[in-house]
Short mmCIF file of C-alpha atoms and ligand atoms in Angstrom, two decimals:
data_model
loop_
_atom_site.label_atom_id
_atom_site.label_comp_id
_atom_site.label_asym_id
_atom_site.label_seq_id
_atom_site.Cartn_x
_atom_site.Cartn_y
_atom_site.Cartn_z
CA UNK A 136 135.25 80.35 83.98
CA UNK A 137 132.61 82.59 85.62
CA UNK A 138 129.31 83.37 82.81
CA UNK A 139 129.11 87.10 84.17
CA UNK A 140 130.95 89.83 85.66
CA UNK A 141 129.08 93.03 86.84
CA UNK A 142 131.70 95.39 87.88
CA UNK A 143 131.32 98.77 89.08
CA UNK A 144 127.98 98.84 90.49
CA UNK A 145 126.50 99.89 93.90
CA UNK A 146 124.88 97.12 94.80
CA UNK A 147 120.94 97.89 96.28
CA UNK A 148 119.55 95.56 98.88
CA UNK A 149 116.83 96.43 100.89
CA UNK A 150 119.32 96.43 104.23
CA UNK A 151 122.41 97.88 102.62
CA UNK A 152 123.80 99.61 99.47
CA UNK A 153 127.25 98.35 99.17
CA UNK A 154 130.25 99.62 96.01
CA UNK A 155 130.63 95.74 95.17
CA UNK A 156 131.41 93.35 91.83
CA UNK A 157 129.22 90.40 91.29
CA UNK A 158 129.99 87.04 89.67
CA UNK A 159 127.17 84.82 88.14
CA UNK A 160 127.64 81.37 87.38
CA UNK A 161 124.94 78.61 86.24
CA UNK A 162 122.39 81.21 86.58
CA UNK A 163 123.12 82.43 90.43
CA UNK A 164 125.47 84.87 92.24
CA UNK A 165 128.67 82.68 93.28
CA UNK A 166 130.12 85.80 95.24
CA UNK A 167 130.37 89.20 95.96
CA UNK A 168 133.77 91.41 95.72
CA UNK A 169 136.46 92.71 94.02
CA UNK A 170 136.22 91.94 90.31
CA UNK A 171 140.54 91.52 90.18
CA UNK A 172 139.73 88.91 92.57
CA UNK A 173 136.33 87.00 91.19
CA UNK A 174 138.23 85.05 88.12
CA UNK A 175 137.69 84.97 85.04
CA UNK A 176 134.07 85.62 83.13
CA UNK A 177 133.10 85.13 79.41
CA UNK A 178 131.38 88.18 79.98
CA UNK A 179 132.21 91.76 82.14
CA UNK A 180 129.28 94.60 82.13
CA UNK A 181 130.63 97.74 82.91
CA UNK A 182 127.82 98.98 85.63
CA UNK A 183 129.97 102.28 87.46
CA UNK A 184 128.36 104.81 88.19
CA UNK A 185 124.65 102.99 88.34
CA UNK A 186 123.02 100.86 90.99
CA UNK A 187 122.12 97.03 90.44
CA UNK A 188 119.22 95.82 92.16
CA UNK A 189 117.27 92.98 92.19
CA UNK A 190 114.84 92.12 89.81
CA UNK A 191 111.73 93.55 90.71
CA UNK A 192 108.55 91.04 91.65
CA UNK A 193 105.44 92.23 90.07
CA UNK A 194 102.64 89.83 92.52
CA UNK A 195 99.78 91.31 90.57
CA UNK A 196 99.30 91.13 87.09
CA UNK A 197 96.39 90.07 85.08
CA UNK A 198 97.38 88.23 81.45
CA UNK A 199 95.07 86.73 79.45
CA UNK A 200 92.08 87.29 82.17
CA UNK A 201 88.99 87.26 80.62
CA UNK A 202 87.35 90.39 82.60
CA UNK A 203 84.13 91.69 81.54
CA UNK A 204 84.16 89.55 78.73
CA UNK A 205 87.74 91.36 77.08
CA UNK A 206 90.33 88.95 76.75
CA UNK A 207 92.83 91.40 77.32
CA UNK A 208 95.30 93.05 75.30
CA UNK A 209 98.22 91.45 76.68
CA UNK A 210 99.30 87.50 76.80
CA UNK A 211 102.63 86.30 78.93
CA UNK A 212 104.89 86.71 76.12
CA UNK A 213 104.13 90.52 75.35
CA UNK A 214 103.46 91.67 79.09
CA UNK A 215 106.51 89.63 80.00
CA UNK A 216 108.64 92.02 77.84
CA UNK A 217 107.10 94.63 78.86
CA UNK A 218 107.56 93.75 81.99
CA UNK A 219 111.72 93.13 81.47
CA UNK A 220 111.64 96.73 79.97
CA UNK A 221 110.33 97.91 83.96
CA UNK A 222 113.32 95.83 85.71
CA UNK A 223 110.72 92.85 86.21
CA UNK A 224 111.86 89.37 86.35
CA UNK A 225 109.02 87.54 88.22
CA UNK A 226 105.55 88.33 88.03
CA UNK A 227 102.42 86.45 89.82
CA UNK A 228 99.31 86.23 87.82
CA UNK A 229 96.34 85.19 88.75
CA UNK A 230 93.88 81.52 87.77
CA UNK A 231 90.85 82.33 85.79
CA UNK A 232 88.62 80.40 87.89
CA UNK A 233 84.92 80.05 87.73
CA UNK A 234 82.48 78.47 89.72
CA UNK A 235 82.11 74.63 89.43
CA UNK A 236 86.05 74.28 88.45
CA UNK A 237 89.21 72.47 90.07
CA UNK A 238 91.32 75.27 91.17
CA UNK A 239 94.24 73.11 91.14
CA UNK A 240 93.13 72.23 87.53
CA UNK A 241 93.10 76.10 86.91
CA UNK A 242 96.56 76.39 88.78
CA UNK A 243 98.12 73.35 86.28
CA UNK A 244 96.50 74.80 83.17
CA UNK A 245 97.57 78.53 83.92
CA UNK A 246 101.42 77.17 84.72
CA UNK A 247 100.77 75.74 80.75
CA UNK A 248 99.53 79.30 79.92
CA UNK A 249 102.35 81.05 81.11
CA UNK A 250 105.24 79.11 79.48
CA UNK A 251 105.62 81.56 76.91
CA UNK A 252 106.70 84.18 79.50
CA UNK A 253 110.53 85.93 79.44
CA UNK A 254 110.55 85.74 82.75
CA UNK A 255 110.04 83.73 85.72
CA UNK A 256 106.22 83.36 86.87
CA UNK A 257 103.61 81.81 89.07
CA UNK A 258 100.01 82.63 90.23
CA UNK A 259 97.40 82.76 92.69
CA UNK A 260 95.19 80.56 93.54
CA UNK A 261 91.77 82.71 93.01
CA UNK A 262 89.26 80.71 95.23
CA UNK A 263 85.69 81.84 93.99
CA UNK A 264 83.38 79.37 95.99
CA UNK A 265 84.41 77.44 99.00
CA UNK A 266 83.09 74.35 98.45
CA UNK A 267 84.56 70.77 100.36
CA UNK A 268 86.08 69.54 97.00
CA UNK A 269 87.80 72.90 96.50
CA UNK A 270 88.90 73.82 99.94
CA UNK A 271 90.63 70.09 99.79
CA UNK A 272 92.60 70.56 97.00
CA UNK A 273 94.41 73.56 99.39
CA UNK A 274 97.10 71.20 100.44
CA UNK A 275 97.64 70.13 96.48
CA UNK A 276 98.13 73.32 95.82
CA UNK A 277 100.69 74.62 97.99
CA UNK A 278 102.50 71.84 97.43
CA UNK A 279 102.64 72.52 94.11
CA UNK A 280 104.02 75.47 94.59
CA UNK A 281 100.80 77.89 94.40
CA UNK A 282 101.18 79.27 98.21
CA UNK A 283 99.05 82.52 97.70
CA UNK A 284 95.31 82.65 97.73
CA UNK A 285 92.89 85.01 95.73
CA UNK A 286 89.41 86.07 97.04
CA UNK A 287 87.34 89.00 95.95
CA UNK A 288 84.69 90.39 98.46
CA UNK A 289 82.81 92.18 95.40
CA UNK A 290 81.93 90.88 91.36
CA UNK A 291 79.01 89.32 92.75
CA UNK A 292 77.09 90.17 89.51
CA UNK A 293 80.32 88.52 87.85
CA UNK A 294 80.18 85.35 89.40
CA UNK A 295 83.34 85.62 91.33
CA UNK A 296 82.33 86.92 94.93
CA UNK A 297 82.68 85.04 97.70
CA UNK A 298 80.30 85.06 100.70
CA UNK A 299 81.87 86.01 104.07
CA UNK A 300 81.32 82.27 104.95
CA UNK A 301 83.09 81.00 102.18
CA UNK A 302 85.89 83.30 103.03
CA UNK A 303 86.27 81.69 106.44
CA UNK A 304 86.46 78.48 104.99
CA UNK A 305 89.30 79.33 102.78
CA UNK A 306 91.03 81.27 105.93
CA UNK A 307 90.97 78.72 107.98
CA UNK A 308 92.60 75.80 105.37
CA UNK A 309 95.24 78.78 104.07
CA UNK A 310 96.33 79.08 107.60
CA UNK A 311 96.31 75.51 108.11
CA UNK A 312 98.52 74.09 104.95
CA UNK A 313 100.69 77.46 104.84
CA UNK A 314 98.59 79.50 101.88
CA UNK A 315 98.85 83.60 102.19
CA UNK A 316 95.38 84.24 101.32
CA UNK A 317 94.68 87.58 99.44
CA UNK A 318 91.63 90.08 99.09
CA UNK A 319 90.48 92.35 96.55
CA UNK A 320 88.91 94.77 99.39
CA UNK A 321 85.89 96.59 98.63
CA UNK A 322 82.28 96.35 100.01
CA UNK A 323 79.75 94.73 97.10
CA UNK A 324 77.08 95.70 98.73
CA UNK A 325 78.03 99.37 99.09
CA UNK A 326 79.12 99.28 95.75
CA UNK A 327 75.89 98.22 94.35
CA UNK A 328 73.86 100.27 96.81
CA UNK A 329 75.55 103.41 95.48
CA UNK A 330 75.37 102.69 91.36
CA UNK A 331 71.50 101.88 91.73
CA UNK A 332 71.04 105.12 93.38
CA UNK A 333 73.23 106.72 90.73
CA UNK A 334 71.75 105.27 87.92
CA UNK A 335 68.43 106.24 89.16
CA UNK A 336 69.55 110.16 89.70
CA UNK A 337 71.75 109.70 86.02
CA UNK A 338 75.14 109.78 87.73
CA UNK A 339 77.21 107.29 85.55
CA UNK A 340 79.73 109.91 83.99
CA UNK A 341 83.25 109.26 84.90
CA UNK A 342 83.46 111.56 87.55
CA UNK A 343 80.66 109.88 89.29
CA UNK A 344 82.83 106.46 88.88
CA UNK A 345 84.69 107.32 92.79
CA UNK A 346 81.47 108.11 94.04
CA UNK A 347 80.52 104.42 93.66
CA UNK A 348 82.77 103.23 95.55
CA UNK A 349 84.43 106.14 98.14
CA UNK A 350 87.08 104.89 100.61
CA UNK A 351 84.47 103.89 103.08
CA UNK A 352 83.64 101.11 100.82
CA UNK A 353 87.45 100.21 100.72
CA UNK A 354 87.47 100.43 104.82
CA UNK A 355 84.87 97.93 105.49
CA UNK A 356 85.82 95.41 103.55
CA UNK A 357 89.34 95.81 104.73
CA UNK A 358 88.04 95.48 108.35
CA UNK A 359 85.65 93.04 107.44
CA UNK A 360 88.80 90.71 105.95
CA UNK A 361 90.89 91.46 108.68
CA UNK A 362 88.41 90.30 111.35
CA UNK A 363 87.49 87.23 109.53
CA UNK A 364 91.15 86.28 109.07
CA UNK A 365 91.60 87.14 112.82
CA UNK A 366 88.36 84.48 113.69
CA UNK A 367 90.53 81.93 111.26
CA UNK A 368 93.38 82.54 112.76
CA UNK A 369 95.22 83.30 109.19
CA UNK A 370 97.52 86.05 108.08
CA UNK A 371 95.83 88.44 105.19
CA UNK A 372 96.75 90.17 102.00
CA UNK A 373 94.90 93.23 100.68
CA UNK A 374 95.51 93.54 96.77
CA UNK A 375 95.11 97.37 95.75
CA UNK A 376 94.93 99.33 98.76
CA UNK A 377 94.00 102.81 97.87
CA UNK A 378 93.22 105.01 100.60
CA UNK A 379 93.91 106.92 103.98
CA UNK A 380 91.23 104.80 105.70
CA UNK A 381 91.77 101.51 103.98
CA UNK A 382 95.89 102.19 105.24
CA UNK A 383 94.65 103.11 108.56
CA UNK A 384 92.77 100.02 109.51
CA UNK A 385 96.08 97.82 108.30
CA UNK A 386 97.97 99.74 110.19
CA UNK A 387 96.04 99.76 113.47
CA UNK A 388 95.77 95.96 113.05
CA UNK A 389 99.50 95.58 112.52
CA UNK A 390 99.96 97.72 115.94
CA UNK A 391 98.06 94.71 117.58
CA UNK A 392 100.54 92.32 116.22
CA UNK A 393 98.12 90.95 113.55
CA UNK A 394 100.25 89.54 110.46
CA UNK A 395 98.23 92.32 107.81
CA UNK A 396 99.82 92.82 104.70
CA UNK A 397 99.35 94.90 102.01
CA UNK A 398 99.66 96.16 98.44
CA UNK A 399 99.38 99.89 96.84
CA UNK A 400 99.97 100.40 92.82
CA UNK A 401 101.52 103.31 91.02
CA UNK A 402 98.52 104.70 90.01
CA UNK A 403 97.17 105.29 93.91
CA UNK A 404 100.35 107.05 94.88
CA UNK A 405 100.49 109.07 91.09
CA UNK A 406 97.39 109.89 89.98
CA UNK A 407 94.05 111.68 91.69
CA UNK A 408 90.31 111.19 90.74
CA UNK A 409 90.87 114.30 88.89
CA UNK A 410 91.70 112.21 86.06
CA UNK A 411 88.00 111.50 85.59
CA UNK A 412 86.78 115.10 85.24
CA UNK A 413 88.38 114.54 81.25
CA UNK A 414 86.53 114.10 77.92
CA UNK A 415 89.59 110.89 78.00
CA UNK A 416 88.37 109.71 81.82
CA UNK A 417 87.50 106.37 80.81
CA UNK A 418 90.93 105.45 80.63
CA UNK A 419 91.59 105.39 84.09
CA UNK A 420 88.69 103.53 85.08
CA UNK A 421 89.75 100.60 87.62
CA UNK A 422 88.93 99.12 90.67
CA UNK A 423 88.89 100.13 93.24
CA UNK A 424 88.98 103.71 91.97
CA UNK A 425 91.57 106.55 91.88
CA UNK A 426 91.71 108.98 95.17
CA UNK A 427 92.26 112.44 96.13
CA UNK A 428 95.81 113.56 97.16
CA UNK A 429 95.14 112.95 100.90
CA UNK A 430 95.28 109.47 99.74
CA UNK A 431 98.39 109.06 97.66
CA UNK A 432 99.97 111.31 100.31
CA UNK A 433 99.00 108.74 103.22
CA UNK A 434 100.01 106.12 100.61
CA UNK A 435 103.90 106.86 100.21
CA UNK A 436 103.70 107.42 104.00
CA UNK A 437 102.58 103.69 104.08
CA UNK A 438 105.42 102.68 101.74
CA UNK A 439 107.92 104.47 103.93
CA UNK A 440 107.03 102.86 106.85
CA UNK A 441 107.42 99.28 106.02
CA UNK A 442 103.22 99.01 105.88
CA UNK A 443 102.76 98.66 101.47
CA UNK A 444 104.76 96.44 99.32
CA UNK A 445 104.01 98.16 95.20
CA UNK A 446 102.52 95.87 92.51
CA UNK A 447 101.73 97.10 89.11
CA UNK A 448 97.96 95.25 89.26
CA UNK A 449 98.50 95.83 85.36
CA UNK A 450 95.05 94.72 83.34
CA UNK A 451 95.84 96.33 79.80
CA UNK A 452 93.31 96.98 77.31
CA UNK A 453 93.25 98.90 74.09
CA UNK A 454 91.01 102.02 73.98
CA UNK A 455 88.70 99.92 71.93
CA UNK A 456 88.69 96.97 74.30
CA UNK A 457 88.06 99.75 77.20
CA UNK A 458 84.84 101.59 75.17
CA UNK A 459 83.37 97.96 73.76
CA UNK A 460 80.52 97.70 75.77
CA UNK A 461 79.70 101.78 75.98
CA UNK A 462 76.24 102.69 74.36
CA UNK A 463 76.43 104.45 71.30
CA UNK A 464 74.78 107.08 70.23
CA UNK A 465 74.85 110.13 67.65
CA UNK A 466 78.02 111.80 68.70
CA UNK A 467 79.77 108.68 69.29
CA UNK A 468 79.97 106.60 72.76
CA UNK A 469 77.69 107.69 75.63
CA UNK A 470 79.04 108.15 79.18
CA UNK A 471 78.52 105.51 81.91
CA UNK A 472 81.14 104.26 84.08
CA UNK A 473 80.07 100.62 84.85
CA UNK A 474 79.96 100.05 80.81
CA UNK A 475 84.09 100.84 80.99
CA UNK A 476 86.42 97.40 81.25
CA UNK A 477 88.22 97.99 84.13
CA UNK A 478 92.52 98.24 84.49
CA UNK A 479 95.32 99.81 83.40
CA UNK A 480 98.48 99.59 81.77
CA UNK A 481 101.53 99.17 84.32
CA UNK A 482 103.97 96.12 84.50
CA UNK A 483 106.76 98.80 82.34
CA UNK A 484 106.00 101.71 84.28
CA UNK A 485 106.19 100.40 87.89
CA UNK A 486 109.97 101.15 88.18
CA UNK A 487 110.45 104.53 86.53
CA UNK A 488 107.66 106.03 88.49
CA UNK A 489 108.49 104.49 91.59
CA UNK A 490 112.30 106.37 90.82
CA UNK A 491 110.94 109.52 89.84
CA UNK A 492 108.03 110.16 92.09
CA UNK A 493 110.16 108.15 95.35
CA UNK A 494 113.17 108.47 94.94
CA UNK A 495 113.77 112.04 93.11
CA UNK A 496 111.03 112.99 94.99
CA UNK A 497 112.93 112.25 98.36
CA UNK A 498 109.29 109.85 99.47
CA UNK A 499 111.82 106.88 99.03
CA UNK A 500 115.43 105.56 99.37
CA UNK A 501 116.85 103.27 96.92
CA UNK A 502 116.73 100.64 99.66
CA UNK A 503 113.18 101.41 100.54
CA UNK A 504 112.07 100.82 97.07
CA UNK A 505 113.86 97.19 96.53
CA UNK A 506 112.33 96.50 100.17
CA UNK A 507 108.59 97.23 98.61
CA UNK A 508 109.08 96.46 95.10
CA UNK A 509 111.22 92.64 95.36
CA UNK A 510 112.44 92.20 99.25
CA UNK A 511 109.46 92.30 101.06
CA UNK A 512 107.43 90.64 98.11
CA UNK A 513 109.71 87.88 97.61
CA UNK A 514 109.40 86.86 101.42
CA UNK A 515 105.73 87.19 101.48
CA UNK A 516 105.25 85.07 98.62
CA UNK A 517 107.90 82.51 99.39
CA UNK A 518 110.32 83.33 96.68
CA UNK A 519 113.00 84.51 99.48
CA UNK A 520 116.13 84.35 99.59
CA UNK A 521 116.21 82.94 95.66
CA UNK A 522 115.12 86.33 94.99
CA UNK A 523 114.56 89.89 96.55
CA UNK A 524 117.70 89.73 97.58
CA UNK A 525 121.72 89.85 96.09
CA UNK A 526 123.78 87.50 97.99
CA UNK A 527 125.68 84.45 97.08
CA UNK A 528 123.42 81.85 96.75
CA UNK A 529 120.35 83.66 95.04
CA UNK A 530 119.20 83.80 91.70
CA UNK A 531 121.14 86.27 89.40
CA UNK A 532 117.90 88.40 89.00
CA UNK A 533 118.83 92.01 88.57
CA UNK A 534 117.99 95.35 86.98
CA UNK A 535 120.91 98.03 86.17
CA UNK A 536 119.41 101.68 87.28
CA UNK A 537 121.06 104.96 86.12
CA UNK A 538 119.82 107.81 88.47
CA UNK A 539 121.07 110.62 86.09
CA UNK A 540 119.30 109.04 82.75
CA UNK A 541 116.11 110.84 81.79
CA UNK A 542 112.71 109.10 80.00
CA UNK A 543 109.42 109.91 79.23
CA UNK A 544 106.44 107.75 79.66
CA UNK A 545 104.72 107.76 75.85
CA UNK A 546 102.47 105.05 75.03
CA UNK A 547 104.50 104.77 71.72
CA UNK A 548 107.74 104.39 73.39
CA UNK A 549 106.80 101.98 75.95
CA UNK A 550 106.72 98.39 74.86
CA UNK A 551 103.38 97.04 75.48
CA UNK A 552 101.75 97.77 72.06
CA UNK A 553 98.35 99.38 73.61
CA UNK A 554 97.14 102.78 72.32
CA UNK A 555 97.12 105.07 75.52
CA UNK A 556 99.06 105.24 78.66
CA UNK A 557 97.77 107.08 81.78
CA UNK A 558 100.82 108.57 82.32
CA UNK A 559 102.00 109.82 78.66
CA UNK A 560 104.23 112.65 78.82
CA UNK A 561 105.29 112.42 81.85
CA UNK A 562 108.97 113.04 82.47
CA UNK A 563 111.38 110.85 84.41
CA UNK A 564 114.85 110.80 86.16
CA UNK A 565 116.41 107.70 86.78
CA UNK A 566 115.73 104.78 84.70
CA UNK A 567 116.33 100.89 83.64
CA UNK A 568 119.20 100.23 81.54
CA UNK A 569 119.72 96.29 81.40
CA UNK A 570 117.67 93.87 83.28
CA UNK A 571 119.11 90.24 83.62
CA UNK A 572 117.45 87.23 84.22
CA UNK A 573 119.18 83.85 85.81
CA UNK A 574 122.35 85.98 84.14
CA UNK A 575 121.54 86.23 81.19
CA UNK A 576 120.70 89.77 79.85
CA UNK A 577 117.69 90.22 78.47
CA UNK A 578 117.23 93.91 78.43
CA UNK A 579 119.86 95.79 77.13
CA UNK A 580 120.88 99.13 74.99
CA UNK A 581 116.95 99.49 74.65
CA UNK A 582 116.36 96.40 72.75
CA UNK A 583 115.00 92.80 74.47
CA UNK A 584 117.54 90.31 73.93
CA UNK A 585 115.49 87.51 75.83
CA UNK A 586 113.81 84.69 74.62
CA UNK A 587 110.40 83.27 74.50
CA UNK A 588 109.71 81.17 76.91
CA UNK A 589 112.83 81.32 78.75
CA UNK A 590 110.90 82.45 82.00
CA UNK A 591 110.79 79.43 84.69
CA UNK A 592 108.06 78.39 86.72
CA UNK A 593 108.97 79.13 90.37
CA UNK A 594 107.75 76.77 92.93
CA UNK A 595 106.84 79.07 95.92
CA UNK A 596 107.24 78.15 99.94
CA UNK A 597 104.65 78.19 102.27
CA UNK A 598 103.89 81.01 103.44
CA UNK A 599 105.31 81.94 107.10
CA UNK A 600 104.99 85.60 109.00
CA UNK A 601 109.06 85.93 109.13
CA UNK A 602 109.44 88.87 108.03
O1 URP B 771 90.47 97.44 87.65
C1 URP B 771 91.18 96.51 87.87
N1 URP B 771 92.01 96.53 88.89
N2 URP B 771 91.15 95.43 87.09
C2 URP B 771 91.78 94.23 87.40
C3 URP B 771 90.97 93.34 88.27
C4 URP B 771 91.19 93.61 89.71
O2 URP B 771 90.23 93.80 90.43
O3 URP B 771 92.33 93.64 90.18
ZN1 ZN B 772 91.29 93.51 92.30
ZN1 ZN B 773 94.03 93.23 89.78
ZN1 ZN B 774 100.94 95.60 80.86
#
């Protein structure tokens, strides 16, 4: 007797949309076909008329990451049901390392961390000093199932920058034991350069906040990486790529044949550093910074063209966690952008954005979107064919989409408990209906029907360019 019938559906793979049913047994697809033919099931879901993809990868999310000394508003168990709400049944999160630590310690103790999730999880390794000891514990790592490195070229104030030598270092081991190493691309020095200069004129409101750090700063870090993993000899990641010229230096280094990879979030392709002319502005305060239109316009051309894969880089804070560190003074807080905790809200919203703004939109096919939201994540960090894909043999990860049901984005109707969202009111076509995880439903009729700590630690592959 089968666990699961889902009959009805188009099924959405990145290559192919196929009218097919789908049995699930022990947690995996058995086989695809005719539902009269499959057998038996304990349990049929009636999917005609919507498509069934697979569960969406979120490979940037930031739980319980002490940032800027907030804790964050989220832990695993409430982002990962917000996260099931948004069609998400993996997510990759990130070690909170700090200078002095075992990163494979931080690796073991964040795997303990994340046990409460709903859904299935790893993280990156985040490297933040390249030190013998360290870069030796590379191969421990990987083969623990960690095959995805995390650098950032800026935070030096923060403790977590690493030097350009360091990040050769930790090139040259990822590319040795099989590690996709990461970067959070944008130029400290520029950075710094500009908000001393600001400060000094009294240029800290939130519309000064892009000024900081303008897509220039973006670009040469992102050529910077690229050439140092080119001297290494390793393939790269850019987390967060926001701009024209950040997409345009990937893209010329991809025409070389150099294995460049990278990542855009909803709110590059969405939103504009308009957002910051508001009383509200704060709220949208993240690194690196929102763009102009030019931007999100190059952006979906990105995503269209097989350059950008779409993570959520959610890093939730209440309004209160946001403000915490803002001066005060007689009317209330006082403006100044480096005083905001940086991130937004996003795990939930990936999906419905990504259908209303692609794929109503006519920026995206339904393919296209499972290609840069699960497909082409899964294979890049080594979670394919298990996942990004439905086939016989993979995991029964899916999420049920009806194009014709309508939403709206409201911070009081999404499911992440925090007080704002930087998208409230904004209407959508197409949404979630059920997501399931290893077959069993966890999203359903609105409600989660998961439990805590069902999620599963995945062990990841080694990373290899074959995709
Ligand atoms: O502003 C952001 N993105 N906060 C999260 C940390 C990071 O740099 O990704
Ligand atoms: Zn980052
Ligand atoms: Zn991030
Ligand atoms: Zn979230």
């Amino acid at each position: 007797m089968l666990d699961l019938i889902i009959r009805g559906g188009s099924i959405v793979n990145a290559d192919a949309i196929i009218k097919t049913d789908i049995a699930v047994q022990d947690g995996r697809i058995v086989s695809l076909g005719d539902a009269a033919l499959l057998g038996r099931a304990k349990r049929v879901i009636n999917a005609a008329g919507q498509y069934v993809l697979p569960g969406l990868i979120d490979m940037h999310t930031h739980f319980e990451a002490p940032f800027m000394g907030c804790r964050g508003a989220l832990d695993f168990y409430s982002g990962s049901v917000a996260g099931a709400f948004g069609g998400v049944t993996t997510f990759i999160d990130f070690t909170n390392t700090r200078p002095g630590d075992s990163v494979l310690a931080r690796v073991k103790e964040r795997r303990e961390e994340m046990a409460k999730a709903v859904i299935d999880y790893s993280t990156h390794a985040k490297f933040v000093e390249a030190n013998p000891q360290v870069i030796a514990e590379i191969p421990a790592i990987v083969e623990y199932g960690c095959s995805s490195i995390k650098l950032f070229m800026t935070y030096r104030k923060e403790g977590v920058m690493i030097e350009d030598d360091g990040m050769l270092a930790v090139l040259e081991a990822a590319r040795k034991w099989g590690a996709l190493p990461g970067v959070h691309a944008e130029s400290n020095a520029i950075a710094e350069f500009h908000i001393e200069r600001q400060r000094a004129k009294g240029e800290l409101d939130w519309i000064d906040f892009p000024k900081a750090k303008p897509p220039l700063c973006e670009e040469e870090a992102v050529r910077r990486a690229i050439l140092l993993a080119e001297a290494a000899g390793s393939p790269l990641y850019i987390f967060h790529l926001t701009s024209r010229r950040g997409l345009e230096t990937v893209r010329q280094s991809r025409l070389r044949g150099y294995p460049v990879y990278a990542e855009t979030c909803p709110h590059y392709l969405v939103l504009t550093q308009e957002m910051y002319r508001q009383d509200e502005g704060y709220r949208y305060i993240m690194s690196p910074p929102l763009r102009d239109a030019d931007d999100c316009q190059a952006l979906w051309t990105g995503l269209g063209q097989d350059v950008l894969v779409v993570s959520s880089d959610d890093c939730t804070y209440t309004l209160a966690e946001k403000t915490m560190f803002l001066p005060q003074d007689e009317t209330g807080g006082r403006r100044d952008f480096t005083k905001v905790v940086n991130g937004v809200p996003g795990i939930e919203t990936r999906l419905p954005l990504l259908l209303e703004e692609g794929v109503q939109q006519g920026r995206l096919t339904l393919q296209q979107l499972v290609a840069v939201a699960s497909a082409n994540p899964a294979k890049l960090f080594g979670l394919y064919p298990e996942k990004g894909v439905l086939q016989p043999g993979s995991l029964a990860d899916m999420v049920l989409v009806d194009l014709a049901q309508t939403g709206t984005l409201q911070a009081d109707r999404l499911h992440q408990g925090i007080d704002y969202s930087v998208y409230e009111g904004k209407k959508i076509t197409g949404w979630p209906t059920m997501t399931i995880a290893r077959g069993k439903v966890i999203v359903e009729g609105g409600n989660f029907v998961g439990v805590r700590g069902a999620g599963q630690f995945v062990r990841r592959k080694p990373f290899a360019a074959n995709r």
